Amino acid sequence: QKEVEQDPGPLSVPEGAIVSLNCTYSNSAFQYFMWYRQYSRKGPELLMYTYSSGNKEDGRFTAQVDKSSKYISLFIRDSQPSDSATYLCAMRRSGGYQKVTFGIGTKLQVIP
Amino acid sequence: DTGVSQDPRHKITKRGQNVTFRCDPISEHNRLYWYRQTLGQGPEFLTYFQNEAQLEKSRLLSDRFSAERPKGSFSTLEIQRTEQGDSAMYLCASSRGYEQYFGPGTRLTVT
C-alpha cells in the first residue's frame, strides 16, 4: 500500500464548475500538507500549504485537512480552462524531515 | 529571482554510459532537493542538501547515483552505468523555508 493514495483521473469538468480533488494517506506522522499544480513538461508549482488539520483559503482555492480521517482535499471554485493541469497532493513529517511524499497526481481538464 | 534552473533539459544516452545533471537553485536558498518523476507518477524524493551537507537520502538512490553540492550553491546528480529503468524526469527544487520551488527538470532517456 502506498503512503499516499490519489485518483489519477482524468477528471473533466465544464468551465465554472467547482472541482474537488482529494487524497488519503496512511502515515499518521505526516503534519504538513501541500497541493502542487503541474503543467505538462513543467516542474510542480506550490498552490497551497497547510499544517495539521483545518481549512485554508486562497482566492479560488480551498484546502482542507482532516487528520482524524487521514484525508485531504483541494477545492477549486469557478474553474477556468487555465486550471487544466495535473494536481499533486504532497505531505511531509515534522521534526526537521525534509522528504516530501507525493501522490500520483490527478489530471484535470476544464472544458470551455 | 531567476528561478531554479537545470541543465541539460533533455539527455539521451546509451545504456551503460554515465550522465551528470546540474541544478542551480534560487540564490540564497540554502536547501536543495532532487526528485525523480516517471510518466504518470508523482515526484519521488531522492536526496536533500542543507548548504553543502547531504542530510537525507532515499533508498531509491542506489550506489550508481551520487549527488554533490560542493560549495552550497549549485548541485550535480551523477548516474553511473545507466539502465533503461533510469529513464525519467529528474527534478531539482530549492527552498529557504517550507516552500520548495521546482526547476523545469531534466528528462533522461536511456536507450
Coordinates of N, CA and C in Angstrom, one line a residue, chain A residues 2 8 32 34 36 38 41-46 49 56 88 92 96-105, chain B residues 9 31 33 35 37 40-45 48 56 89 91 95 97-105 107:
Chain A
K2 N 0.5 2.2 -0.9 CA 1.3 3.4 -0.9 C 0.9 4.3 0.3
P8 N -5.9 9.0 -10.2 CA -5.2 9.7 -11.3 C -6.2 10.4 -12.3
Y32 N 2.5 18.2 7.6 CA 2.4 19.3 6.6 C 1.8 18.7 5.3
M34 N 0.4 19.7 1.3 CA 0.6 20.6 0.2 C -0.2 20.1 -1.0
Y36 N 0.2 20.8 -5.2 CA 1.0 21.3 -6.3 C 0.2 21.2 -7.6
Q38 N 0.9 21.0 -11.7 CA 2.0 20.7 -12.7 C 1.4 20.7 -14.1
R41 N 5.2 18.9 -19.0 CA 6.6 19.2 -19.2 C 7.2 20.4 -18.4
K42 N 6.5 20.6 -17.2 CA 7.0 21.7 -16.3 C 7.2 21.1 -15.0
G43 N 7.9 21.8 -14.1 CA 8.1 21.4 -12.7 C 6.8 21.7 -11.9
P44 N 6.6 21.0 -10.8 CA 5.4 21.3 -10.0 C 5.5 22.7 -9.4
E45 N 4.4 23.4 -9.2 CA 4.2 24.7 -8.6 C 3.4 24.6 -7.3
L46 N 3.9 25.1 -6.2 CA 3.1 25.0 -5.0 C 1.9 25.9 -5.0
Y49 N -0.5 25.3 1.1 CA 0.4 24.7 2.2 C -0.4 24.8 3.5
K56 N -7.8 26.1 4.7 CA -7.1 27.3 4.2 C -7.6 27.7 2.9
L88 N -1.1 17.6 -7.8 CA -0.4 16.6 -6.9 C -0.6 17.0 -5.5
R92 N 4.6 15.9 4.3 CA 5.8 15.5 5.0 C 5.6 15.5 6.5
G96 N 11.9 18.3 11.4 CA 13.1 18.6 10.6 C 13.2 17.8 9.4
Y97 N 12.4 16.7 9.2 CA 12.5 15.9 8.0 C 12.0 16.7 6.8
Q98 N 12.8 16.7 5.7 CA 12.5 17.5 4.5 C 11.9 16.6 3.4
K99 N 11.9 15.3 3.5 CA 11.4 14.5 2.4 C 9.9 14.7 2.3
V100 N 9.5 15.0 1.0 CA 8.1 15.2 0.7 C 7.6 14.0 -0.1
T101 N 6.5 13.5 0.3 CA 5.9 12.3 -0.3 C 4.7 12.8 -1.2
F102 N 4.8 12.5 -2.4 CA 3.7 13.0 -3.4 C 2.7 11.9 -3.7
G103 N 1.5 12.3 -4.0 CA 0.6 11.4 -4.6 C 0.9 11.2 -6.1
I104 N 0.1 10.4 -6.8 CA 0.3 10.1 -8.2 C -0.1 11.3 -9.1
G105 N -1.0 12.2 -8.6 CA -1.5 13.3 -9.3 C -2.8 13.0 -10.0
Chain B
R9 N 18.2 20.2 -20.4 CA 16.8 19.9 -20.3 C 16.4 18.5 -20.7
R31 N 18.5 25.3 1.0 CA 18.1 23.9 0.9 C 17.9 23.5 -0.6
Y33 N 16.9 20.0 -3.2 CA 16.3 18.7 -3.2 C 16.4 18.1 -4.6
Y35 N 14.5 15.1 -7.0 CA 13.4 14.2 -7.1 C 13.5 13.5 -8.5
Q37 N 10.8 11.7 -11.4 CA 9.4 11.5 -11.7 C 9.3 10.7 -13.0
G40 N 3.3 9.4 -15.5 CA 2.1 9.1 -14.8 C 2.3 8.9 -13.3
Q41 N 3.4 9.3 -12.7 CA 3.6 9.2 -11.3 C 4.0 10.6 -10.7
G42 N 3.8 10.7 -9.4 CA 4.3 11.9 -8.7 C 5.8 11.8 -8.5
P43 N 6.4 13.0 -8.2 CA 7.8 13.0 -8.0 C 8.2 12.1 -6.8
E44 N 9.3 11.5 -6.8 CA 9.8 10.7 -5.7 C 11.1 11.3 -5.2
F45 N 11.1 11.5 -3.9 CA 12.3 12.1 -3.3 C 13.5 11.3 -3.4
Y48 N 18.4 15.3 -0.2 CA 18.3 16.7 0.3 C 19.6 17.2 0.8
E56 N 19.6 14.0 3.9 CA 18.7 12.9 3.7 C 18.9 12.2 2.4
M89 N 12.1 11.9 -15.5 CA 12.4 13.3 -15.4 C 13.1 13.5 -14.0
L91 N 14.0 16.1 -11.3 CA 13.6 17.5 -10.8 C 14.5 17.9 -9.7
S95 N 14.7 25.7 -1.5 CA 13.9 26.4 -0.6 C 14.7 27.1 0.5
G97 N 12.6 28.4 3.2 CA 11.6 28.0 4.2 C 10.9 26.7 3.9
Y98 N 9.6 26.7 4.0 CA 8.9 25.4 3.7 C 8.6 25.2 2.2
E99 N 8.5 26.3 1.5 CA 8.0 26.2 0.1 C 9.2 25.8 -0.8
Q100 N 9.0 24.7 -1.5 CA 10.0 24.2 -2.4 C 9.7 24.7 -3.8
Y101 N 10.6 25.4 -4.4 CA 10.5 25.9 -5.8 C 11.2 24.9 -6.7
F102 N 10.4 24.4 -7.7 CA 10.9 23.4 -8.6 C 11.5 24.0 -9.9
G103 N 12.5 23.4 -10.4 CA 13.0 23.7 -11.7 C 12.2 23.0 -12.8
P104 N 12.6 23.2 -14.1 CA 11.8 22.6 -15.2 C 12.1 21.1 -15.4
G105 N 13.2 20.6 -14.7 CA 13.6 19.2 -14.8 C 14.5 18.9 -16.0
R107 N 15.0 15.7 -18.5 CA 14.4 14.5 -19.0 C 15.5 13.5 -19.5

